[in-house]
N, CA, C and O atoms as a Tinker XYZ file with bonds, in Angstrom:
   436  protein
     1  N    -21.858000   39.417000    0.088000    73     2
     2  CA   -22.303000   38.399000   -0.839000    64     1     3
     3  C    -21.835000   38.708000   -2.255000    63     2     4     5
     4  O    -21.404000   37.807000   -2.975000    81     3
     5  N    -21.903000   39.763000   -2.593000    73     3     6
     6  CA   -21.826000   40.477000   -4.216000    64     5     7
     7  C    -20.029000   40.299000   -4.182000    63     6     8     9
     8  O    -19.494000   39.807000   -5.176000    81     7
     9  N    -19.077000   40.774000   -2.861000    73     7    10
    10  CA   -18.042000   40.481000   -3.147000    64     9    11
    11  C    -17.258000   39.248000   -3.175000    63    10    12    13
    12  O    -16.141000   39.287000   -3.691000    81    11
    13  N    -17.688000   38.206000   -2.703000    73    11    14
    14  CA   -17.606000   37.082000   -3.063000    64    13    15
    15  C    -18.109000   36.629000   -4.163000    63    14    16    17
    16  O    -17.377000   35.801000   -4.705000    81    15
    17  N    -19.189000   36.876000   -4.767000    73    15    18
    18  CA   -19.243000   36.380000   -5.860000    64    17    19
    19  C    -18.654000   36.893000   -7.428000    63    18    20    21
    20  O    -18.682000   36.345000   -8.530000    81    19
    21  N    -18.078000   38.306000   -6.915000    73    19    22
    22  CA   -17.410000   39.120000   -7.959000    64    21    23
    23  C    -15.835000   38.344000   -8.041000    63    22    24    25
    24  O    -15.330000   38.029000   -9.119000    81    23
    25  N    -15.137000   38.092000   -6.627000    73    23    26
    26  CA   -14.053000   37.193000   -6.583000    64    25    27
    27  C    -13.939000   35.878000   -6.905000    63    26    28    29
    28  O    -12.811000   35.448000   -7.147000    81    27
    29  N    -15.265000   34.851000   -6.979000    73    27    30
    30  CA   -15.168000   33.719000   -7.612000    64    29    31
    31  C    -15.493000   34.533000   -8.878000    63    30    32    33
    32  O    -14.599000   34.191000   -9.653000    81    31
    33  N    -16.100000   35.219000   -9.372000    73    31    34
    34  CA   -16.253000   35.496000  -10.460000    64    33    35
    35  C    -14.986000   35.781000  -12.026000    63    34    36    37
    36  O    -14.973000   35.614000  -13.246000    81    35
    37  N    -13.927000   36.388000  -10.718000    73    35    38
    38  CA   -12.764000   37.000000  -11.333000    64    37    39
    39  C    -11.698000   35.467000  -11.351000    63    38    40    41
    40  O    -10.780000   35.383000  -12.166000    81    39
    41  N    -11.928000   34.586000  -10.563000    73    39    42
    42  CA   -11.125000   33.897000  -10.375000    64    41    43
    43  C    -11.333000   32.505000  -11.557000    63    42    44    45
    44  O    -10.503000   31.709000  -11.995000    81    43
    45  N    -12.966000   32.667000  -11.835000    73    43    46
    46  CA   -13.430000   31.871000  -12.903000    64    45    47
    47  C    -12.899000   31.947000  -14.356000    63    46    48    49
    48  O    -12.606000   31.095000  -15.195000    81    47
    49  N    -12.886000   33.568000  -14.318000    73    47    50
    50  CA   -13.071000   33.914000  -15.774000    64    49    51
    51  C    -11.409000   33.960000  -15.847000    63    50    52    53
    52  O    -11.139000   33.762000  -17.032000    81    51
    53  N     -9.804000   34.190000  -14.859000    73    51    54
    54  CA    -8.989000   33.740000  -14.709000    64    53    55
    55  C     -8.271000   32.596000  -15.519000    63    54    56    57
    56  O     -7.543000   32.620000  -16.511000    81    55
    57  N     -8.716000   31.660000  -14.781000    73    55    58
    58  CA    -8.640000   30.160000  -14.894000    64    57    59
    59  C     -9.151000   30.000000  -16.319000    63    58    60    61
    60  O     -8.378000   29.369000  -17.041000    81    59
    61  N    -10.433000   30.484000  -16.971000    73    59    62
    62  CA   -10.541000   30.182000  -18.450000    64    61    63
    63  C    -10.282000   30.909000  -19.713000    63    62    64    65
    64  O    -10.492000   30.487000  -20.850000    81    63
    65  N     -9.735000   32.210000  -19.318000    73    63    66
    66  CA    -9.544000   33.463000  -20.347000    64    65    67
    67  C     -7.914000   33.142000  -20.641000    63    66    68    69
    68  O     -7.484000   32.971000  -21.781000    81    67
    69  N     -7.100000   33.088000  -19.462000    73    67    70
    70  CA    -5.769000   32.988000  -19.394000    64    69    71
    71  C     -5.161000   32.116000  -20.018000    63    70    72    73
    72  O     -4.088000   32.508000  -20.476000    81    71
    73  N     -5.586000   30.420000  -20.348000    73    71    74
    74  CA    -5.455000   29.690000  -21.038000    64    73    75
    75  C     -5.759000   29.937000  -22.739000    63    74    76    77
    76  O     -4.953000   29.675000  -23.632000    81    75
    77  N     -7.222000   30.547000  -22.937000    73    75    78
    78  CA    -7.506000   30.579000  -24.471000    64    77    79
    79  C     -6.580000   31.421000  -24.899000    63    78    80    81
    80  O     -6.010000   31.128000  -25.950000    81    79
    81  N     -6.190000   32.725000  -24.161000    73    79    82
    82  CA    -5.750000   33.773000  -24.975000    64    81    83
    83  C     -4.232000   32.995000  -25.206000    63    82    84    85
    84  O     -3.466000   33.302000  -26.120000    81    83
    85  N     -3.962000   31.940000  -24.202000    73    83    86
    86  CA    -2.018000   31.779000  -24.453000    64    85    87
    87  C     -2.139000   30.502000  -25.532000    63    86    88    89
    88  O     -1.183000   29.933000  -26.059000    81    87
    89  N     -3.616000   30.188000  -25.733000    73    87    90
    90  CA    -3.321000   28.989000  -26.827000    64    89    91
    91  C     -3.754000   29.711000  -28.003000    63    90    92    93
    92  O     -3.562000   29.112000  -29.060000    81    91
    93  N     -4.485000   31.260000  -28.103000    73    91    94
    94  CA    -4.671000   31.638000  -29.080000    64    93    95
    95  C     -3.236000   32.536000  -29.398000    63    94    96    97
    96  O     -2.901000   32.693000  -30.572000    81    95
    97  N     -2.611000   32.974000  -28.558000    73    95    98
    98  CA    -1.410000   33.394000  -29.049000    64    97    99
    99  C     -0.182000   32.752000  -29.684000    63    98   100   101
   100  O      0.611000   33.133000  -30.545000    81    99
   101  N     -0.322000   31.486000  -28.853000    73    99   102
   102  CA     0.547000   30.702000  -29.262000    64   101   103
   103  C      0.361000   29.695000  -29.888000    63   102   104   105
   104  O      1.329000   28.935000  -29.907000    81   103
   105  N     -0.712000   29.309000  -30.538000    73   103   106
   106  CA    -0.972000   28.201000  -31.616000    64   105   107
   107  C     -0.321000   28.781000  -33.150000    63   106   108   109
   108  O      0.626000   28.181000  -33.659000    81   107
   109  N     -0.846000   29.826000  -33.720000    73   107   110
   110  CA    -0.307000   30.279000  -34.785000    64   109   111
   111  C      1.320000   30.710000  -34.713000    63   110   112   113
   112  O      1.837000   31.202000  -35.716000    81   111
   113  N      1.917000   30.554000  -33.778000    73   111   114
   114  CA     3.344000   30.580000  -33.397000    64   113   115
   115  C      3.890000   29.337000  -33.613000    63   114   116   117
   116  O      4.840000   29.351000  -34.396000    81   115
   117  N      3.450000   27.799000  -32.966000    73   115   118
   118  CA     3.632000   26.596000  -33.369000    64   117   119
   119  C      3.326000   26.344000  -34.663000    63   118   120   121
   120  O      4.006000   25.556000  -35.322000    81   119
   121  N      2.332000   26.946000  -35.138000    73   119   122
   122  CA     1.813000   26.205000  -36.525000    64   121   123
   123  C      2.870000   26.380000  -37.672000    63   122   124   125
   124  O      3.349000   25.501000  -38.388000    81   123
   125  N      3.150000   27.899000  -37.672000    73   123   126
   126  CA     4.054000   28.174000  -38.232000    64   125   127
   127  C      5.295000   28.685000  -38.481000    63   126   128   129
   128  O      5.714000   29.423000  -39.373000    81   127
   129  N      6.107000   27.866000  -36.996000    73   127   130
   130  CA     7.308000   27.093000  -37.214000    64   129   131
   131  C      7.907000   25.944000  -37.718000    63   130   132   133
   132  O      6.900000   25.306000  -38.025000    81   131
   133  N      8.266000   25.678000  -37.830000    73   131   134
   134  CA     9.251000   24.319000  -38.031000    64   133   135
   135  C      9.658000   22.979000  -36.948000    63   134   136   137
   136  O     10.310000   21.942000  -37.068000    81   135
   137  N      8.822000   23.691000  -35.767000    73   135   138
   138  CA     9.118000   22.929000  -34.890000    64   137   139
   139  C      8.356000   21.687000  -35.396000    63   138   140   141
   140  O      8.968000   20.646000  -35.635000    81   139
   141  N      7.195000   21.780000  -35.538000    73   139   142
   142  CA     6.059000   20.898000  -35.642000    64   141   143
   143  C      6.496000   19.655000  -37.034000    63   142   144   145
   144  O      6.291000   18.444000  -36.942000    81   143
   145  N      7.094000   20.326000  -38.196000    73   143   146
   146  CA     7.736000   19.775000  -39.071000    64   145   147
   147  C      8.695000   18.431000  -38.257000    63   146   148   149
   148  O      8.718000   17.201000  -38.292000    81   147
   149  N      9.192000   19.195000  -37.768000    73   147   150
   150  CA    10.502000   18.396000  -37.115000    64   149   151
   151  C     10.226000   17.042000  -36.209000    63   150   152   153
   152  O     10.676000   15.917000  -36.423000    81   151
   153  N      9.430000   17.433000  -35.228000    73   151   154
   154  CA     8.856000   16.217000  -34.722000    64   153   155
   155  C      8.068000   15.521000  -35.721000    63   154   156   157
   156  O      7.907000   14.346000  -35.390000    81   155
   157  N      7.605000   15.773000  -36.651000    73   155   158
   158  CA     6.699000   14.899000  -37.197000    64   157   159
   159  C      7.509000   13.686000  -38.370000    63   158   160   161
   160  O      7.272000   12.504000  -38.619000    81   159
   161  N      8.497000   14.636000  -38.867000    73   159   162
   162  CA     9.681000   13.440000  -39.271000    64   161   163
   163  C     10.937000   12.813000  -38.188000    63   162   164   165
   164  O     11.925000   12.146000  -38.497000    81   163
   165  N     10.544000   13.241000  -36.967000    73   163   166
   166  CA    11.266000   12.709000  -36.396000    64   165   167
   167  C     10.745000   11.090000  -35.929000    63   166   168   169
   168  O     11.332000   10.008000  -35.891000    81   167
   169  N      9.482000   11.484000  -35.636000    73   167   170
   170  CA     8.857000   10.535000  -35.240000    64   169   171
   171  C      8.275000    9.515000  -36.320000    63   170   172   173
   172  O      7.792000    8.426000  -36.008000    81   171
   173  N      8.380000   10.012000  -37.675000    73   171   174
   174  CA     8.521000    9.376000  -38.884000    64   173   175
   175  C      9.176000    8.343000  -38.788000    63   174   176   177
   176  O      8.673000    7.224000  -38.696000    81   175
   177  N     11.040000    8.723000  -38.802000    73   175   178
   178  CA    11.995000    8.194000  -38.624000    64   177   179
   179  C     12.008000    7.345000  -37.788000    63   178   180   181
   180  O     12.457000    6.247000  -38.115000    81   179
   181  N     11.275000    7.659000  -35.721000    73   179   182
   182  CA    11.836000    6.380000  -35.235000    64   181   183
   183  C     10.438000    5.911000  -35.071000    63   182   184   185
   184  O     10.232000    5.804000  -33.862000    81   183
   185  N      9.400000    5.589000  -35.749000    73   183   186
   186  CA     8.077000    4.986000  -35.489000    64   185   187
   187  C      8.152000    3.379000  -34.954000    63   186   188   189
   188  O      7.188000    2.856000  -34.396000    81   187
   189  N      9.132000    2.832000  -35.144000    73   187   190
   190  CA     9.414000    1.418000  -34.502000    64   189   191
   191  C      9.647000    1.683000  -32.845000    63   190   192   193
   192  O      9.179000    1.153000  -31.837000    81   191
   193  N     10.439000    2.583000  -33.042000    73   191   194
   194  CA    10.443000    2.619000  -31.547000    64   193   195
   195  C      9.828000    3.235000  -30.731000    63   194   196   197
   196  O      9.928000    2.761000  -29.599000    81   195
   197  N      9.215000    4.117000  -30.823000    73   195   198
   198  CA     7.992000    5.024000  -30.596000    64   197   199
   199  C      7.030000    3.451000  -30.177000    63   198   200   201
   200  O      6.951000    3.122000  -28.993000    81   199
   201  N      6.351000    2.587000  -31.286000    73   199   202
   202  CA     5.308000    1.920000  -30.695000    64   201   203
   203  C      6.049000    0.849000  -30.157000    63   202   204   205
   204  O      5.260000    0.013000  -29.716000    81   203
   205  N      7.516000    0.427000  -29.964000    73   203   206
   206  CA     7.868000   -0.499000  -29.015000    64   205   207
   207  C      7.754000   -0.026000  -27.587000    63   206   208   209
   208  O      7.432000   -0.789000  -26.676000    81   207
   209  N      8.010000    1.172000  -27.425000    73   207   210
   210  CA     7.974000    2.220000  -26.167000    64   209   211
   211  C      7.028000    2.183000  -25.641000    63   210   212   213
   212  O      6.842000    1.762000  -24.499000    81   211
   213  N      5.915000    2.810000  -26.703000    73   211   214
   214  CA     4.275000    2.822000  -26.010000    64   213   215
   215  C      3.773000    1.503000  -25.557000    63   214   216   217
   216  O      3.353000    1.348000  -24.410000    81   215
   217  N      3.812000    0.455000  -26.519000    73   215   218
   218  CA     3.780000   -1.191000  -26.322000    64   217   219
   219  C      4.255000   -1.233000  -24.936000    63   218   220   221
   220  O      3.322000   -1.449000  -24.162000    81   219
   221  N      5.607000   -1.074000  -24.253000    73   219   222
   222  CA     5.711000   -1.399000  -23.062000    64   221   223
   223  C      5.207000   -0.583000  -22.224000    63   222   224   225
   224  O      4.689000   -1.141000  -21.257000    81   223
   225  N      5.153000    0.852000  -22.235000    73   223   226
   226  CA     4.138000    1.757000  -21.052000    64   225   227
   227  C      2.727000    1.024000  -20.782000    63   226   228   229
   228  O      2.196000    0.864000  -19.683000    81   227
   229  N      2.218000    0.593000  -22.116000    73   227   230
   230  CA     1.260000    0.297000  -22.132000    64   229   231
   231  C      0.660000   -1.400000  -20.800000    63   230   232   233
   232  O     -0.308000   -1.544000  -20.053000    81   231
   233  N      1.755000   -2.217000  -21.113000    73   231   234
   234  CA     1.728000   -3.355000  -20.094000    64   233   235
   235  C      1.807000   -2.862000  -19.037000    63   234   236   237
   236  O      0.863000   -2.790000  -18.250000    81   235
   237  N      3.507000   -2.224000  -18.727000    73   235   238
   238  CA     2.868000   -1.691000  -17.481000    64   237   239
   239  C      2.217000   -1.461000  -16.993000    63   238   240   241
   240  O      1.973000   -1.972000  -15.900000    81   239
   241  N      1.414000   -0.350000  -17.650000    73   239   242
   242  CA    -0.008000    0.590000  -17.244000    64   241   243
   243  C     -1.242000   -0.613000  -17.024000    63   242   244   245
   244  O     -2.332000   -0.371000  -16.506000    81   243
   245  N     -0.931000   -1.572000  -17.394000    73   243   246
   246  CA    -2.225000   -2.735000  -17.202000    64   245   247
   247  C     -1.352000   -3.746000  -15.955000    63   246   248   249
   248  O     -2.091000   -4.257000  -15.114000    81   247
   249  N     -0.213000   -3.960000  -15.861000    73   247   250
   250  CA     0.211000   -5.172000  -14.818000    64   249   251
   251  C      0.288000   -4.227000  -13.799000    63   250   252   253
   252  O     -0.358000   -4.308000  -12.755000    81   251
   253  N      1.116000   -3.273000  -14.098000    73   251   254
   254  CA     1.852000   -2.441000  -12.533000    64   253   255
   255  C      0.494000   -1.722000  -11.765000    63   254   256   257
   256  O      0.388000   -1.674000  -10.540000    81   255
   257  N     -0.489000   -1.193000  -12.688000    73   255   258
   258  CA    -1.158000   -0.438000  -11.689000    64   257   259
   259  C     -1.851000   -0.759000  -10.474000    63   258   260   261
   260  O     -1.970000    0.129000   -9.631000    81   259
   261  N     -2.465000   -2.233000  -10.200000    73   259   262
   262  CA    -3.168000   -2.539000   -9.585000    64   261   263
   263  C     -1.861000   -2.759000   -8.114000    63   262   264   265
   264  O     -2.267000   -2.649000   -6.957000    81   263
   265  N     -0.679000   -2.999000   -8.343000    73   263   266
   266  CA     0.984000   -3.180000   -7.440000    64   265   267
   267  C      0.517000   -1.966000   -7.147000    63   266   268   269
   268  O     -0.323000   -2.005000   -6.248000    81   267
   269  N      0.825000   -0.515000   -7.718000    73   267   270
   270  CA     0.795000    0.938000   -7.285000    64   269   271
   271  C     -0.624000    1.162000   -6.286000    63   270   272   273
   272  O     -0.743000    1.437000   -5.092000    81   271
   273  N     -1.215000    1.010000   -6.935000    73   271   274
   274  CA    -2.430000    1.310000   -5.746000    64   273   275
   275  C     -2.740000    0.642000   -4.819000    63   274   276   277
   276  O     -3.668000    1.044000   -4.116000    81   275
   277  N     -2.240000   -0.293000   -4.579000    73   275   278
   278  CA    -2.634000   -1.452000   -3.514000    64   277   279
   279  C     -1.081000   -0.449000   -2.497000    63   278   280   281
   280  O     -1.346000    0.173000   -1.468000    81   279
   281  N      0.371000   -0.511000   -3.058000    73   279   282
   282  CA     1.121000    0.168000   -2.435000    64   281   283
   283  C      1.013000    1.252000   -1.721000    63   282   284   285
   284  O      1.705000    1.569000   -0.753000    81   283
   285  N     -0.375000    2.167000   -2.480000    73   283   286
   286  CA    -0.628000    3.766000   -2.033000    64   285   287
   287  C     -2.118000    3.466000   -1.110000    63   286   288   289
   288  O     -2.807000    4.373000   -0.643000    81   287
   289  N     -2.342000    2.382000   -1.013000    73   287   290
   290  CA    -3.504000    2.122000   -0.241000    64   289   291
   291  C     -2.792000    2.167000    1.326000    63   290   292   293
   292  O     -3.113000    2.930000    2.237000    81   291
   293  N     -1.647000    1.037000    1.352000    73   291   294
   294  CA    -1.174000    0.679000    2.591000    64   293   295
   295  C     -0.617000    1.899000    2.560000    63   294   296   297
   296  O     -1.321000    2.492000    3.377000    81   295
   297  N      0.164000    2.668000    2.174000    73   295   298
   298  CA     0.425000    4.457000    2.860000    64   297   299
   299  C     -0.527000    5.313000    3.312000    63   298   300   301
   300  O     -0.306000    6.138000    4.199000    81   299
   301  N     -1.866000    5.136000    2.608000    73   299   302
   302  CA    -2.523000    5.724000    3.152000    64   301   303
   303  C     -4.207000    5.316000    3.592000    63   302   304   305
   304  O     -4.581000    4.339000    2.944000    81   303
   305  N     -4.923000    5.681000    4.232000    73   303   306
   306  CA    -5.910000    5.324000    4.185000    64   305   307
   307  C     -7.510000    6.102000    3.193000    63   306   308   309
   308  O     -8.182000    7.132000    3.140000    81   307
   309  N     -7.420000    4.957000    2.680000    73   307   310
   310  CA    -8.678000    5.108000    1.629000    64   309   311
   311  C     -9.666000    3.723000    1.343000    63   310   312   313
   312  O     -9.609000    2.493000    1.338000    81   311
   313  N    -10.814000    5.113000    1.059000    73   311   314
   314  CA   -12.257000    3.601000    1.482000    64   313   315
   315  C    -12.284000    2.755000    0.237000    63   314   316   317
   316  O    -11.661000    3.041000   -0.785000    81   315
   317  N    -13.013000    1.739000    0.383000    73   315   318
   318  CA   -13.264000    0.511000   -0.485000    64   317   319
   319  C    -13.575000    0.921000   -1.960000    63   318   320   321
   320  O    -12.896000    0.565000   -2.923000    81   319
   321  N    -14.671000    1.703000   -2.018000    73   319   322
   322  CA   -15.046000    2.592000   -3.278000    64   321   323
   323  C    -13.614000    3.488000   -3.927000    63   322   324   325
   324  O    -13.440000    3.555000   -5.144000    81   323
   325  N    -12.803000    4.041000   -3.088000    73   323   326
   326  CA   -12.148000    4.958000   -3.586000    64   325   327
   327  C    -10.893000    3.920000   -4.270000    63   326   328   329
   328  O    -10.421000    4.242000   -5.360000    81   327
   329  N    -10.346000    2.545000   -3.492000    73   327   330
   330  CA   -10.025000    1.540000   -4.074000    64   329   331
   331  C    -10.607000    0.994000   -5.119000    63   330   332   333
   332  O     -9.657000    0.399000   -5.628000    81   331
   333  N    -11.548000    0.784000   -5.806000    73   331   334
   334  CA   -12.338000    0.633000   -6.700000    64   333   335
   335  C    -12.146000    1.110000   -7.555000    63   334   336   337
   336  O    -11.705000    0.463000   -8.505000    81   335
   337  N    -12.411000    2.676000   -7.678000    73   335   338
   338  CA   -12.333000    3.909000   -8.550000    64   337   339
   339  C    -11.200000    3.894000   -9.488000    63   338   340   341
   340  O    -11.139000    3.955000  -10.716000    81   339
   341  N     -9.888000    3.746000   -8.094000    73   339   342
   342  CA    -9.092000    3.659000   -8.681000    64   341   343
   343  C     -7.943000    2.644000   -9.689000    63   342   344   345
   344  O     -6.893000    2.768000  -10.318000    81   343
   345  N     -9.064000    1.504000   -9.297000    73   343   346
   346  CA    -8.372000    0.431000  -10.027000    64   345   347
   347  C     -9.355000    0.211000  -11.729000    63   346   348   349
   348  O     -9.182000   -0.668000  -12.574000    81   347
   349  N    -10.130000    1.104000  -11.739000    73   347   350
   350  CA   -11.092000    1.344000  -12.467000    64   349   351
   351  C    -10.423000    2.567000  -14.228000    63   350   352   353
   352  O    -10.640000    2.620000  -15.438000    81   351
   353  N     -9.633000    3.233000  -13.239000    73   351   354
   354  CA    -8.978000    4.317000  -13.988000    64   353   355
   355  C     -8.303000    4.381000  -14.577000    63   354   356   357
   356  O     -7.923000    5.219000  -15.395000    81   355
   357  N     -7.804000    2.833000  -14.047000    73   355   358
   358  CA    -6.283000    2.014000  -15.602000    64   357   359
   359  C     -6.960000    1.935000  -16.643000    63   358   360   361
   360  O     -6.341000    2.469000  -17.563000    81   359
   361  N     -8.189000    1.423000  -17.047000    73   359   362
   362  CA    -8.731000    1.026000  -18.265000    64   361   363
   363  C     -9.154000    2.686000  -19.267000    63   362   364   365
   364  O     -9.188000    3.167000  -20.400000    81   363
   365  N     -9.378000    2.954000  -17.952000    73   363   366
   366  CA    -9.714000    5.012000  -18.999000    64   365   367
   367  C     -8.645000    5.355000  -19.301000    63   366   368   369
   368  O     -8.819000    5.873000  -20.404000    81   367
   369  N     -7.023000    5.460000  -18.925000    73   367   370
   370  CA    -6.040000    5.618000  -19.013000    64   369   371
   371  C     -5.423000    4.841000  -19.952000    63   370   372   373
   372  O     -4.415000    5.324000  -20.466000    81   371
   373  N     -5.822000    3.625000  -20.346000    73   371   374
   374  CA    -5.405000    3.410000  -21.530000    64   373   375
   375  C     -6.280000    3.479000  -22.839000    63   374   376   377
   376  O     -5.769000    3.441000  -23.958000    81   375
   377  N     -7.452000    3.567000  -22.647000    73   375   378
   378  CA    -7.876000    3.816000  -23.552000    64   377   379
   379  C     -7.952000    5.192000  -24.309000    63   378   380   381
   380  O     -8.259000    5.404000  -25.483000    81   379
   381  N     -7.545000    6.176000  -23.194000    73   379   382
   382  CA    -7.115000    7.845000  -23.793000    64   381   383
   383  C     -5.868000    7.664000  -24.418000    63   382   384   385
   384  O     -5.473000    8.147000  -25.479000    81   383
   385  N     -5.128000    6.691000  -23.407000    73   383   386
   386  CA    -3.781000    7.303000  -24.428000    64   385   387
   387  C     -3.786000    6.275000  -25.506000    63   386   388   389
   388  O     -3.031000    6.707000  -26.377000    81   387
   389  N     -4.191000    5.314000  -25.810000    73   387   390
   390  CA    -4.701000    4.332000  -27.333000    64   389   391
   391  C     -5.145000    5.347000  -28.344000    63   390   392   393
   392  O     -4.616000    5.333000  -29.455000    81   391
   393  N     -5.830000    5.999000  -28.128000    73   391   394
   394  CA    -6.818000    7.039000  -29.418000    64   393   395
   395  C     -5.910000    7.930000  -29.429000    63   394   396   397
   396  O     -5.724000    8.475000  -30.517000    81   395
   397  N     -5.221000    8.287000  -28.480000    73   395   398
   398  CA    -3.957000    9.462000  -29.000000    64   397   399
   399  C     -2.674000    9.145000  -29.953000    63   398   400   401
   400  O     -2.138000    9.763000  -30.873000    81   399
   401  N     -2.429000    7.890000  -29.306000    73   399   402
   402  CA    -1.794000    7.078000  -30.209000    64   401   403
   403  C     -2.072000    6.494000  -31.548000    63   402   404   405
   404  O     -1.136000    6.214000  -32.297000    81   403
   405  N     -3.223000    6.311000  -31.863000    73   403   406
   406  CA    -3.950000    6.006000  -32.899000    64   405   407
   407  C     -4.337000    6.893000  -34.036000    63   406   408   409
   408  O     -4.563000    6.605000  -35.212000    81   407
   409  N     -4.373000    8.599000  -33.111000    73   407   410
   410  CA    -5.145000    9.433000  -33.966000    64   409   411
   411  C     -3.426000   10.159000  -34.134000    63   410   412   413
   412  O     -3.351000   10.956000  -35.069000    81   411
   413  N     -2.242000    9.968000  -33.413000    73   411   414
   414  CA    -1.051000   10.380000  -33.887000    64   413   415
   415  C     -0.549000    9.909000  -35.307000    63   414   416   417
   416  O     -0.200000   10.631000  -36.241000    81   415
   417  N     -0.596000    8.465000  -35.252000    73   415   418
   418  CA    -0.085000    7.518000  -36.170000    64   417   419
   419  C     -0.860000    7.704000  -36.887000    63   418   420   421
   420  O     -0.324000    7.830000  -37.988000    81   419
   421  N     -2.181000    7.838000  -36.965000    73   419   422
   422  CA    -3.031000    8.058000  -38.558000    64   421   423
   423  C     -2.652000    9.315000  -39.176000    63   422   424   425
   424  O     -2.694000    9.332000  -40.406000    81   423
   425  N     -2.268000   10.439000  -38.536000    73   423   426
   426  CA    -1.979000   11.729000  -38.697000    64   425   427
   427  C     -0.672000   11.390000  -39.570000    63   426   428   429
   428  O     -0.667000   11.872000  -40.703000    81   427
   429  N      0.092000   10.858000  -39.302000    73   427   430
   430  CA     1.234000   10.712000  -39.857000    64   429   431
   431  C      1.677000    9.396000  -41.137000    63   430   432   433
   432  O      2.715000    9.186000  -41.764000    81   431
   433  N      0.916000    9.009000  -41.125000    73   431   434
   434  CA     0.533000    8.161000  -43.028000    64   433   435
   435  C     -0.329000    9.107000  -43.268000    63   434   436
   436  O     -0.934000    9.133000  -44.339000    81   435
């Protein structure tokens, strides 16, 4: 019992130590390069096309999805609810990537 729970234990702290330490190592590495500079006038530069781009992912992501899952329904079998769920998940999906988009573009005026 104790060794199983020492192995989820190790496998927990894994999964969440391994990530902080590579974003704590490597955030002050991004911050202060130039990389970050660079995209940010890059995307300065092509901001027309940037939100013509997103503009069309974005339709897609509202016309095509309900085509995709109805397509991945007939491949596979899944229940009524899980059809549901997933036609449910376009609207969370755009509304995450809207505020990313939103909180990008405010970042940058």
């Amino acid at each position: 019992m104790i060794k199983n729970y020492i192995h989820s234990a190790i496998i927990v702290l894994t999964q969440t130590l391994l990530p902080i330490l590579v974003l704590v190592i490597a955030a002050p590495w991004f911050i202060n390069s130039n990389l970050l500079q660079q995209w940010q006038r890059s995307l300065a530069d092509n901001q027309l096309w940037f939100l013509i781009l997103h503009g069309l992912f974005y339709l897609g992501l509202v016309f095509l999805w309900p085509k995709l899952i109805i397509r991945l329904q007939t491949q596979s079998k899944i229940s009524i609810e899980q059809l549901n769920l997933a036609l449910k998940v376009r609207w969370y999906l755009l509304s995450i990537f809207l505020f990313m988009d939103t909180v990008m573009l405010w970042r940058m005026t």
